[in-house]
mmCIF file of C-alpha atoms and ligand atoms in Angstrom:
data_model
loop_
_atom_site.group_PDB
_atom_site.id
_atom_site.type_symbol
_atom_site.label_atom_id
_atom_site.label_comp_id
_atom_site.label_asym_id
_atom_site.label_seq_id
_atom_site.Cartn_x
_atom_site.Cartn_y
_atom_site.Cartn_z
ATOM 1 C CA UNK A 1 326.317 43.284 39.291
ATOM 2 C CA UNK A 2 322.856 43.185 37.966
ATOM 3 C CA UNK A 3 321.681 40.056 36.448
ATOM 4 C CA UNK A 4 320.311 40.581 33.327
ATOM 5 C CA UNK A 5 317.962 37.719 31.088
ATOM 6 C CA UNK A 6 319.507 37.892 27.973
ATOM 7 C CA UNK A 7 323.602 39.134 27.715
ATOM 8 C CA UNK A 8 324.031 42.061 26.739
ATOM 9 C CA UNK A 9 325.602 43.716 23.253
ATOM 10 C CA UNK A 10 327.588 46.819 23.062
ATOM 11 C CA UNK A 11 329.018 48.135 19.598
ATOM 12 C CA UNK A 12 329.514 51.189 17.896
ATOM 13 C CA UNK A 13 330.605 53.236 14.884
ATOM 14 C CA UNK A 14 332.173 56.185 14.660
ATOM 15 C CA UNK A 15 329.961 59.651 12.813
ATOM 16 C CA UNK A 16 333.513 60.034 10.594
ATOM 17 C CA UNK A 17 331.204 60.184 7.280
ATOM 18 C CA UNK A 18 328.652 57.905 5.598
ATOM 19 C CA UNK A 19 328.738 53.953 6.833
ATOM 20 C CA UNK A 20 330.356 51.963 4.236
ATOM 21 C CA UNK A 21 329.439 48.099 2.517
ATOM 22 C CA UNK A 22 332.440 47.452 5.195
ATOM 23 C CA UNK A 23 330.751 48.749 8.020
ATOM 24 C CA UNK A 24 328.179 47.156 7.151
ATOM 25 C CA UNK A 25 329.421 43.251 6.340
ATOM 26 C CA UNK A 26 332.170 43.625 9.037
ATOM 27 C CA UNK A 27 329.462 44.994 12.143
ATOM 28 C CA UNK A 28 326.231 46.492 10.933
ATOM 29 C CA UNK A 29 324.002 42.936 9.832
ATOM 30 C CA UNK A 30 325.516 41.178 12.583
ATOM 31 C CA UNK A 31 323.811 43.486 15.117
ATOM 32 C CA UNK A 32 320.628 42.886 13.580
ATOM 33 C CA UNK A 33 320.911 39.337 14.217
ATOM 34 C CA UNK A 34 321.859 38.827 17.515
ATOM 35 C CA UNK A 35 318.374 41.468 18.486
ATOM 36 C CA UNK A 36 316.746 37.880 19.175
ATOM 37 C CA UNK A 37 319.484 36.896 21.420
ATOM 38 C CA UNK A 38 320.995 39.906 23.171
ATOM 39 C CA UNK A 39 319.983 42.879 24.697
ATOM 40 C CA UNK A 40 321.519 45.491 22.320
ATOM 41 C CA UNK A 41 322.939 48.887 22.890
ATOM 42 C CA UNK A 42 324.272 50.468 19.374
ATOM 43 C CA UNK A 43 325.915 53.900 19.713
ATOM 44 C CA UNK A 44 326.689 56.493 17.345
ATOM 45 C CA UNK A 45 330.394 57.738 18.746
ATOM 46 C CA UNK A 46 330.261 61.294 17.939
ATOM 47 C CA UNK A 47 333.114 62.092 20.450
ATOM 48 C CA UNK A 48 335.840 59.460 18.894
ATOM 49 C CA UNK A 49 335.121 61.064 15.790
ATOM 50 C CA UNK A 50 336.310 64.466 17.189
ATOM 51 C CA UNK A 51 339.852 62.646 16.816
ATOM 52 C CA UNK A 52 340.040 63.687 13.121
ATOM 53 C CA UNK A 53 338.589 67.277 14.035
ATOM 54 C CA UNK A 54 335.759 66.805 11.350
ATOM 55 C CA UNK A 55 333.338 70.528 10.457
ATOM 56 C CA UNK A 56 330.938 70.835 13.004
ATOM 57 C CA UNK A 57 328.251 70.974 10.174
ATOM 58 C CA UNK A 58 329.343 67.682 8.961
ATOM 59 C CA UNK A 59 330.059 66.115 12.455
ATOM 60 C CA UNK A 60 326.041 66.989 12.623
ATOM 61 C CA UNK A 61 324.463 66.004 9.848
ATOM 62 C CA UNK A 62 326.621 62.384 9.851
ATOM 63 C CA UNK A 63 325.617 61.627 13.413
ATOM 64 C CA UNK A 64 322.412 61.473 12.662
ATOM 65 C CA UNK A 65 323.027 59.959 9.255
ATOM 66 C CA UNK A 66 324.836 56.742 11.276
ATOM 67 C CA UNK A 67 321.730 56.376 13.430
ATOM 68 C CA UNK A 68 318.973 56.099 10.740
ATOM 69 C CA UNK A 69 321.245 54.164 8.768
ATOM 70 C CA UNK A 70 321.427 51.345 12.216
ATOM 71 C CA UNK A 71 317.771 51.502 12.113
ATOM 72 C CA UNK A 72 317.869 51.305 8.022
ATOM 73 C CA UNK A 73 319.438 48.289 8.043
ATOM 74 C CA UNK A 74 317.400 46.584 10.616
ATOM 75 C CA UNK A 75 317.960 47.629 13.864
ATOM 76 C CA UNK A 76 314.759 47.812 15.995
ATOM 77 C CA UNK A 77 315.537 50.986 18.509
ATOM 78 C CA UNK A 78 311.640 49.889 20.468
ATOM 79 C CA UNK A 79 313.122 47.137 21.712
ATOM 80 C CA UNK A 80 316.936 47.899 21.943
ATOM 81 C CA UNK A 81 318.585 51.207 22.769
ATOM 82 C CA UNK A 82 320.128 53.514 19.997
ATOM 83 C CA UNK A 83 321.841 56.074 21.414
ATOM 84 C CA UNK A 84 324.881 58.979 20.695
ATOM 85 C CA UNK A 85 327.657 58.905 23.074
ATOM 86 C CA UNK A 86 328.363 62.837 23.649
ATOM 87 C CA UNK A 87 324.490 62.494 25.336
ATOM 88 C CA UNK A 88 326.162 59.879 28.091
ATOM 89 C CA UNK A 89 328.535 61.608 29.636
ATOM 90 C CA UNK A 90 329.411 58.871 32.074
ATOM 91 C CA UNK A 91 331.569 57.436 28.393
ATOM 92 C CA UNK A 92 334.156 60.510 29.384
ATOM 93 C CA UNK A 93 333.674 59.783 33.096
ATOM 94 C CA UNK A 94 334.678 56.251 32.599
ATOM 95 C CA UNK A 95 337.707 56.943 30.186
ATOM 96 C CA UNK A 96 339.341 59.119 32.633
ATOM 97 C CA UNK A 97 339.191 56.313 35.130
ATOM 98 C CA UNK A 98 340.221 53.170 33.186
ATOM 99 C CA UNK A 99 343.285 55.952 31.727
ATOM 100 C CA UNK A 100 344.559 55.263 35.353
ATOM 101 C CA UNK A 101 344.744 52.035 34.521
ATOM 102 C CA UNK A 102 346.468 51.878 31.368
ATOM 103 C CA UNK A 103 350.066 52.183 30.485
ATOM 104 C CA UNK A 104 351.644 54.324 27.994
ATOM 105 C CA UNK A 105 353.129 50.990 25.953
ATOM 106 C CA UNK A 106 349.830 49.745 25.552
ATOM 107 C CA UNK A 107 348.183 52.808 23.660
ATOM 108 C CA UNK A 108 351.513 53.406 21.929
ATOM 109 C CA UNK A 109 351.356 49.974 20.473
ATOM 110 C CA UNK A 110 348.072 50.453 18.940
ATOM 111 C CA UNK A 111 348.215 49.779 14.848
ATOM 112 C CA UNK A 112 345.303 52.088 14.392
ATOM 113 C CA UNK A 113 346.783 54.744 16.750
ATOM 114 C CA UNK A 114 349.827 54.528 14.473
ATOM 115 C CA UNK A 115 348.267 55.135 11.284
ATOM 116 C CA UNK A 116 346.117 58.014 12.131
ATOM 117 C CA UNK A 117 348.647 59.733 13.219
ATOM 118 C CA UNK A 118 350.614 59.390 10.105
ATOM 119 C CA UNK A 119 347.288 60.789 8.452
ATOM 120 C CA UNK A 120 346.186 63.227 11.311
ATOM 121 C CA UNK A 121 347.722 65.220 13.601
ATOM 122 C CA UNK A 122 349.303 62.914 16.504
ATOM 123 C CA UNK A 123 347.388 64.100 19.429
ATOM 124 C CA UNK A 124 346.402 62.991 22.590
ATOM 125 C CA UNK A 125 342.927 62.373 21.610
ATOM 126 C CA UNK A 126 344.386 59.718 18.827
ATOM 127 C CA UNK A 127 346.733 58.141 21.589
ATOM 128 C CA UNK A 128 343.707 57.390 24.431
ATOM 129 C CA UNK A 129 340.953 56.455 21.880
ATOM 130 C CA UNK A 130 341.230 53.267 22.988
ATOM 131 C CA UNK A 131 340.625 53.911 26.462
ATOM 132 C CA UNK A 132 337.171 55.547 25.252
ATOM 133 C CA UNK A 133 335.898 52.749 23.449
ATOM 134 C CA UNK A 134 336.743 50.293 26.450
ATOM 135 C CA UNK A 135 334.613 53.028 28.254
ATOM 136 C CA UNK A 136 332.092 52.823 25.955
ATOM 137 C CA UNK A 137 332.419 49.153 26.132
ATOM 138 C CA UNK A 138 332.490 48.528 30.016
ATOM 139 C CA UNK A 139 329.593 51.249 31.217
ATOM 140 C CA UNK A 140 327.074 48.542 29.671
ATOM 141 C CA UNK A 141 328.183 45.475 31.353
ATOM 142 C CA UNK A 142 328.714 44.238 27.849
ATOM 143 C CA UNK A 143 328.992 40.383 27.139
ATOM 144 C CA UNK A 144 329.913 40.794 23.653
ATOM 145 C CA UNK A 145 330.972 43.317 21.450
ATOM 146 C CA UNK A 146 330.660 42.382 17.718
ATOM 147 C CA UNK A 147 332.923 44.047 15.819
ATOM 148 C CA UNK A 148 335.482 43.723 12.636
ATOM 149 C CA UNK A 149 339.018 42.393 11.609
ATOM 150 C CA UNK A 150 340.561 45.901 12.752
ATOM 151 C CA UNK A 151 339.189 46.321 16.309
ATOM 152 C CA UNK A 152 340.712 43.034 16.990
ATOM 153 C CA UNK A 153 343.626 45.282 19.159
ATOM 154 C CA UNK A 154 340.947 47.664 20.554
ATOM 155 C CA UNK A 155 338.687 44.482 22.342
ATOM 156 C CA UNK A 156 342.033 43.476 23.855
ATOM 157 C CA UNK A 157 342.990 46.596 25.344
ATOM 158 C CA UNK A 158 339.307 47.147 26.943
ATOM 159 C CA UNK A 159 339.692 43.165 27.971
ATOM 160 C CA UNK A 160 342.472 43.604 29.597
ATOM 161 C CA UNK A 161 341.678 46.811 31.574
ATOM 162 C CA UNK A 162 338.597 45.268 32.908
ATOM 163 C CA UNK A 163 340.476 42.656 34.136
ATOM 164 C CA UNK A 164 343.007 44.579 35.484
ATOM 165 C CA UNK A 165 340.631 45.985 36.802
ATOM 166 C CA UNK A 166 338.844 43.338 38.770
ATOM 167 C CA UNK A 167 342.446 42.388 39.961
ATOM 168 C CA UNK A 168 342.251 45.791 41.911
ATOM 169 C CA UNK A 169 338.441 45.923 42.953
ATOM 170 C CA UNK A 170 337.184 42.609 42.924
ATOM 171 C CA UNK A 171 334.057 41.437 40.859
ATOM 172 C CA UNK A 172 333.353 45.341 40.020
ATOM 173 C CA UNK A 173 333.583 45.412 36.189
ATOM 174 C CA UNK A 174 332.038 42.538 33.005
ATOM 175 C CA UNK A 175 335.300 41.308 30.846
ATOM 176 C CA UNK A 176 333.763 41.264 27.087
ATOM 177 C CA UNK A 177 334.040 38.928 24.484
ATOM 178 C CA UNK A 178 334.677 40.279 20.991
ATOM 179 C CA UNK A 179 332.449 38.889 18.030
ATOM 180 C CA UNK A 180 334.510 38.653 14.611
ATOM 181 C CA UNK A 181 332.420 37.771 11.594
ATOM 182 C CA UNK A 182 333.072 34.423 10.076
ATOM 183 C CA UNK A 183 333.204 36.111 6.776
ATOM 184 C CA UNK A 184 333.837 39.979 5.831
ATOM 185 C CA UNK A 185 335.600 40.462 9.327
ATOM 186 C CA UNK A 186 338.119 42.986 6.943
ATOM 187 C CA UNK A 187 336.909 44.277 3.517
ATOM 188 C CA UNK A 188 339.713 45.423 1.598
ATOM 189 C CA UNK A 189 339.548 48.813 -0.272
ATOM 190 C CA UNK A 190 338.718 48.212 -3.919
ATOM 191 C CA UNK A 191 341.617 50.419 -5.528
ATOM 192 C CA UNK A 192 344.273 48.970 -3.305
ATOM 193 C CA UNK A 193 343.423 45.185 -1.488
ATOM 194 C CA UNK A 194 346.606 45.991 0.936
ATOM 195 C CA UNK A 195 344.186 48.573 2.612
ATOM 196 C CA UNK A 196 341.315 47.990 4.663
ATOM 197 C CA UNK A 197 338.141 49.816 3.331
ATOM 198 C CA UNK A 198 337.534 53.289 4.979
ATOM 199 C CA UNK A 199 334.846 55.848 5.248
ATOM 200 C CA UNK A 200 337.487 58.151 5.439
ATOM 201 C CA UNK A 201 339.281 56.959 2.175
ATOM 202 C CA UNK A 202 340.020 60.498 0.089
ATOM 203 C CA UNK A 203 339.584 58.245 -3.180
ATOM 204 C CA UNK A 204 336.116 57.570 -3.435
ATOM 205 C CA UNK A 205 336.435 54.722 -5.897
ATOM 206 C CA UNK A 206 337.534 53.029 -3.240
ATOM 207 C CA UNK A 207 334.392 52.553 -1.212
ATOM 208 C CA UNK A 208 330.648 51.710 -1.658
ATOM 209 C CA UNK A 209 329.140 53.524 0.627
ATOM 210 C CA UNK A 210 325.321 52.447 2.149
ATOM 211 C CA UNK A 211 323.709 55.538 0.410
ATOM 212 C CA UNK A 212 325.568 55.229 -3.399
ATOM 213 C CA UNK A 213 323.152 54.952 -5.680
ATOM 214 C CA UNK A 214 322.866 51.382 -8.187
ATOM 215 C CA UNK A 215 324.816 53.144 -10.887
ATOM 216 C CA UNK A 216 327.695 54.224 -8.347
ATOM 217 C CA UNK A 217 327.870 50.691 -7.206
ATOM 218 C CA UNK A 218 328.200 49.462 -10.779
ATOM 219 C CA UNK A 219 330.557 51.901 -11.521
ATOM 220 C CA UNK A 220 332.799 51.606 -8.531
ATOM 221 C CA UNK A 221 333.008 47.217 -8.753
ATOM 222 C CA UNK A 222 333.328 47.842 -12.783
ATOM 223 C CA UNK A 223 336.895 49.990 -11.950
ATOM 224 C CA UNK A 224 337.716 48.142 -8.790
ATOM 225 C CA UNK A 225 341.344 46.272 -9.115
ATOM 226 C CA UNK A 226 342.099 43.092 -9.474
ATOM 227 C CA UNK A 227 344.742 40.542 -9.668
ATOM 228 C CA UNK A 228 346.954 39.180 -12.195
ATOM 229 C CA UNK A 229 345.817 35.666 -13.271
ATOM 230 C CA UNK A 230 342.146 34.943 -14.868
ATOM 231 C CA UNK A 231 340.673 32.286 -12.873
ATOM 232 C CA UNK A 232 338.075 33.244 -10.167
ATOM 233 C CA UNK A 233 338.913 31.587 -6.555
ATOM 234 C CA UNK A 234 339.414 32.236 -3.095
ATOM 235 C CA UNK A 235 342.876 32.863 -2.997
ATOM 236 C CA UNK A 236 345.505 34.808 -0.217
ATOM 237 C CA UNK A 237 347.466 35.333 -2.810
ATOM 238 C CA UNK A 238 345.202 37.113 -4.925
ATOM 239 C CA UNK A 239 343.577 39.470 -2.550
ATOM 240 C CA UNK A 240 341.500 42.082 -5.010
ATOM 241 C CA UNK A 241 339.796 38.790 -6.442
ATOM 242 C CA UNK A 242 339.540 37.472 -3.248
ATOM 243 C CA UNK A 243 337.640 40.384 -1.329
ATOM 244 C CA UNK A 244 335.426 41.107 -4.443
ATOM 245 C CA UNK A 245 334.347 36.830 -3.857
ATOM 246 C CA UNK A 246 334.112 37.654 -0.292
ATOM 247 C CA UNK A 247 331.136 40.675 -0.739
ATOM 248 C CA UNK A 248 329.476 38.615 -3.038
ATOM 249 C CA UNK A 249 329.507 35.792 -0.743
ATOM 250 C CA UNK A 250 327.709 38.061 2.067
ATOM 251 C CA UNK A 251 326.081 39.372 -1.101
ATOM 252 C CA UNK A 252 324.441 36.120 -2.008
ATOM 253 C CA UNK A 253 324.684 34.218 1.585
ATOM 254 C CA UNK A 254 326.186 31.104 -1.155
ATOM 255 C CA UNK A 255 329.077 28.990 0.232
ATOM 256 C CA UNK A 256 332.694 29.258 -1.238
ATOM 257 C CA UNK A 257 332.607 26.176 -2.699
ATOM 258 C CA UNK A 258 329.236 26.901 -4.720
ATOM 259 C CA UNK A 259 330.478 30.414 -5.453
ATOM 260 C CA UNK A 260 333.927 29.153 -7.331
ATOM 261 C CA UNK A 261 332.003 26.451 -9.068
ATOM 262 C CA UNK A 262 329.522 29.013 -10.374
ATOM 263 C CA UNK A 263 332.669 31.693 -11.887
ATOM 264 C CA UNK A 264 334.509 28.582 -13.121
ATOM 265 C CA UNK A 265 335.096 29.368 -16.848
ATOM 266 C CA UNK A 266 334.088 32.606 -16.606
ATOM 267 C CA UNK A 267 336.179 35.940 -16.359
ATOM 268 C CA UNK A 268 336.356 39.693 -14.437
ATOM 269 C CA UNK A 269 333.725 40.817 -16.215
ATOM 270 C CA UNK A 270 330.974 38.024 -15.082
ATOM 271 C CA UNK A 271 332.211 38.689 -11.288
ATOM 272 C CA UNK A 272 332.103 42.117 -11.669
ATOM 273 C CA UNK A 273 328.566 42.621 -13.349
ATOM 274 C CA UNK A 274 326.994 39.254 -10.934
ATOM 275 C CA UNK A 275 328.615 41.453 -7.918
ATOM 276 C CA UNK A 276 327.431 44.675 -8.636
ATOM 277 C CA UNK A 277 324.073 42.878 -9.058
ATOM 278 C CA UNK A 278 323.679 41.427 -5.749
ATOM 279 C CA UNK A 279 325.488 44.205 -3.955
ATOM 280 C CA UNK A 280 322.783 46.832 -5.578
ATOM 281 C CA UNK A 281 319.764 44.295 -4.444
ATOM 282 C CA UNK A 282 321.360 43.719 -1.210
ATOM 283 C CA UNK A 283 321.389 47.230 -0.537
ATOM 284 C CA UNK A 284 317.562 48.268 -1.891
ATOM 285 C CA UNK A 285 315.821 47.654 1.220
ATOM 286 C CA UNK A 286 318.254 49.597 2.871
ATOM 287 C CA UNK A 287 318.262 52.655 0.665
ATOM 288 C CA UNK A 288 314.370 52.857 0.723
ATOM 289 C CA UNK A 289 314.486 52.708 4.421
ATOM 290 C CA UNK A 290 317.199 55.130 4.757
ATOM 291 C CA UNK A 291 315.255 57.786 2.851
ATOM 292 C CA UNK A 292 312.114 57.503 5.252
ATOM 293 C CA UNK A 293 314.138 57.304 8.359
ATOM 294 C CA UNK A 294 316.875 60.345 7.569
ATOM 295 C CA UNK A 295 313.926 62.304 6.696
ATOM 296 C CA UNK A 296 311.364 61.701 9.449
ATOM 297 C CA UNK A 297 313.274 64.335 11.831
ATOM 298 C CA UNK A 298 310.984 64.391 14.363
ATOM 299 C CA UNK A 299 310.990 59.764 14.699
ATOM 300 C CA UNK A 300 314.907 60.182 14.839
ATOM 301 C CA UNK A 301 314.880 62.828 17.381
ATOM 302 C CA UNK A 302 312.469 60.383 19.372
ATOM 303 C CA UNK A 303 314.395 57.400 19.530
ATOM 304 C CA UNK A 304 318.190 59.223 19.815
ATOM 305 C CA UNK A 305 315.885 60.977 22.576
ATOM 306 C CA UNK A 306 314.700 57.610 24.364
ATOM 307 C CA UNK A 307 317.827 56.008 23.302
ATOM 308 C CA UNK A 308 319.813 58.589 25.758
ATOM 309 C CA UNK A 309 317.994 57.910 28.573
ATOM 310 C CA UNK A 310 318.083 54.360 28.146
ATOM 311 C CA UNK A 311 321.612 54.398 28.036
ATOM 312 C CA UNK A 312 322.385 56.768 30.647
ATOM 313 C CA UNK A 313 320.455 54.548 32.893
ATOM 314 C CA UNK A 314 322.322 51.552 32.682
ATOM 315 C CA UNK A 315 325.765 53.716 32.382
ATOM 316 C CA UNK A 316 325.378 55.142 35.631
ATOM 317 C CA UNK A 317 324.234 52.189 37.004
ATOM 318 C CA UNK A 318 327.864 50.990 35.913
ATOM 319 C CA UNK A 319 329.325 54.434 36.819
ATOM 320 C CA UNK A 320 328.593 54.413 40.256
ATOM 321 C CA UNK A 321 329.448 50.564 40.940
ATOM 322 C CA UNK A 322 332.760 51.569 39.944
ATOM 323 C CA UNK A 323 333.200 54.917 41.409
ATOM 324 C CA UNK A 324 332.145 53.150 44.989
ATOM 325 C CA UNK A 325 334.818 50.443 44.024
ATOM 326 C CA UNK A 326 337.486 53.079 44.074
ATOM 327 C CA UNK A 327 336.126 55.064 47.342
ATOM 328 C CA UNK A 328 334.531 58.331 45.819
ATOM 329 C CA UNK A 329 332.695 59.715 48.396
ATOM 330 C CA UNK A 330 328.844 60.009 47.345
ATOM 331 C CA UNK A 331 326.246 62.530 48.134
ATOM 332 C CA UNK A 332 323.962 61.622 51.358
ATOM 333 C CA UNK A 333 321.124 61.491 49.745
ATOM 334 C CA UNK A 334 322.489 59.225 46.539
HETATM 335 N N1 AQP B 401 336.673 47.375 5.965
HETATM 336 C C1 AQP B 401 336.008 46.847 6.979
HETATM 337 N N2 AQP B 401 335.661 45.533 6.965
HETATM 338 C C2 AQP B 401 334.976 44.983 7.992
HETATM 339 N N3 AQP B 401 334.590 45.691 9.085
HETATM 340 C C3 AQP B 401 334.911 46.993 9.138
HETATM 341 N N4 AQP B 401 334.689 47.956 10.055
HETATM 342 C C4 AQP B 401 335.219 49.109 9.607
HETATM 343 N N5 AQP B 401 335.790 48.942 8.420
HETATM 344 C C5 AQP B 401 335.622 47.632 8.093
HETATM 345 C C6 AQP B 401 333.955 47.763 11.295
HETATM 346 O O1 AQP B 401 332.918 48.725 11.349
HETATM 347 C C7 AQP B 401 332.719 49.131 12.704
HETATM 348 C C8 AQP B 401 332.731 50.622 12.842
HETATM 349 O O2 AQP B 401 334.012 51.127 12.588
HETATM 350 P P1 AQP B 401 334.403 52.558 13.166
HETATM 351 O O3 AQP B 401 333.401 53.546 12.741
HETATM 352 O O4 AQP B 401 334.643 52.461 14.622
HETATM 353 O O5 AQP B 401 335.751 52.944 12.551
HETATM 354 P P2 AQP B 401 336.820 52.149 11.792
HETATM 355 O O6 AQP B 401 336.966 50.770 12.287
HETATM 356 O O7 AQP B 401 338.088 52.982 11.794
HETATM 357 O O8 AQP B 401 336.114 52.137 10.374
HETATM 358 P P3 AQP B 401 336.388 53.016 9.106
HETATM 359 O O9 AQP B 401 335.269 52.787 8.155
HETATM 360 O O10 AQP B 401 337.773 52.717 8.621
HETATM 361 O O11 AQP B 401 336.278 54.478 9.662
HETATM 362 P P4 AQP B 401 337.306 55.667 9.621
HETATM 363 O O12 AQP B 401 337.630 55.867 8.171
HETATM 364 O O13 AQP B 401 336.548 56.798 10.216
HETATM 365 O O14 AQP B 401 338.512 55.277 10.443
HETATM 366 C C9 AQP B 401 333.793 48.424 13.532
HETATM 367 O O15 AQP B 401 333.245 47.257 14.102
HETATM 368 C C10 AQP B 401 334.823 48.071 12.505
HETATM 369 O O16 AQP B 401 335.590 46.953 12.872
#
């Protein structure tokens, strides 16, 4: 195995629309961070999203939507690698092996692989996703994988299978460590706190997407639910208030303790209005980076461009340690 400096990152998101505030406070600023730490690899997966069948046209334009909006919000693709999956092809490569390696029970008992198929068609695409994202986990040697609440399932599937792995072909593959937020590891849908928020959510009140403008944020935490009760805390039991307290806490970057002290007294309308505020100012640097990235073609064709070759160095690398491990037969000259 290659011994690398720094340990290495691997996340990704999928091209399903527009990244949302949950996207964002769940995954998105915690890749920034760990840029000093880790060597990063941040992919765009264009080929999980083929799962829901999305229009081509769409598929397009939101793949490269994802990847300004990484570098938008901070992401520095010079020094780490930014890359779209359907350009690596050793992700499918890999999925077809570690599918070997998984059992039926374990994909059927997947939440997410449940609910999609309530919402999609239940195809085989649905039922091995999580065999692609170990894939896309594994071909990096990944240390860590920061991720949120919901892919909690996902990191233990691609755990396991590495280590099952290893049990077969000794020392051949890197088990990865999953990263879960402290806070905003699940932000709740603001029409309905039961649900997680969604890209994919048909009623758009009930996301703030990275791209809505100030007055659709205001709009969409003015109508957002809440709970019965007036006073403004933390609370399981009151899960609207308590997921609008949570994105103003990664809003703000205040504690809990200073947050409910601050709303004592006060009522919806104060948390709604001091939200909106610091989600709209939270998300200006963004927006105005957004706009120069999405629209600088030829700089995003650059770095998905170096970002592919990056990546399909280092997957290959993987590839082929793993492909000897299992006794395919290389070329001579290989
Ligand atoms: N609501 C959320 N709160 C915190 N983190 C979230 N993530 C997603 N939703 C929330 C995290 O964002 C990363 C990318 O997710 P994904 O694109 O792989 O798909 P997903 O988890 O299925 O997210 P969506 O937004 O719900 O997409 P669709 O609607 O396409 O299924 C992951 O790290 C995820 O945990």
């Amino acid at each position: 195995m290659e011994n690398h400096q720094r340990p290495i990152i691997l996340s990704a998101m999928q091209p399903t629309s527009g990244l949302t505030i949950g996207n964002y406070v769940g995954a998105l600023q915690h890749w920034v961070k760990f840029q000093t730490t880790h060597i990063c690899y941040y992919c765009v997966v264009d080929l999980h999203a083929l799962t829901v069948r999305p229009n081509p046209n769409e598929l397009r334009e939101s793949t490269l939507d994802v990847a300004a909006m990484y570098i938008a919000a901070g992401v520095n693709p010079d020094e780490h690698t930014v890359f779209i999956q359907s350009h690596v092809p050793a992700h499918a490569e890999l999925s077809w092996v570690l599918g070997a390696y998984t059992g039926m029970g374990e994909c059927m008992k997947m939440t997410q692989f449940k609910e999609k198929s309530e919402k999609h068609s239940e195809t085989i695409g649905l039922f091995t996703y999580p065999v692609l994202m170990a894939a896309d986990i594994i071909l990096y040697d990944a240390n860590l994988v920061p991720v949120g609440d919901d892919q909690r399932q996902h990191l233990e599937l691609a755990r396991n299978l590495a280590e099952r792995f290893n049990h077969y072909h000794p020392n051949t593959l890197v088990v990865p460590e999953p990263y879960f937020p402290p806070v905003g590891a699940r932000i709740m849908s603001l029409q309905d706190p039961q649900k997680k928020m969604s890209k994919s959510d048909t009623n758009q009140k009930a996301t703030i997407f990275l791209t809505d403008s100030p007055d659709d944020i205001r709009n969409k935490i003015r109508r957002a639910v809440t709970d019965s009760g007036t006073d403004i805390r933390f609370d399981k039991e009151r899960p609207a208030v308590s997921n609008l307290l949570t994105l103003y806490q990664v809003a703000t970057g205040k504690s809990a303790s200073d947050i409910e002290e601050h709303f004592t007294g006060k009522g919806f309308g104060a948390l709604k209005s001091d939200l909106a505020d610091a989600l709209v100012e939270l998300l200006r640097p963004v927006h105005e980076r957004y706009t120069q990235v999405r629209h600088d073609k030829q700089y995003l064709q650059g770095v998905i461009r170096q970002g592919a070759e990056r990546a399909h160095a280092q997957a290959n690398t993987v590839l082929r340690r793993v492909y000897d491990a299992l006794g395919l037969v290389r070329l001579r000259n290989e």
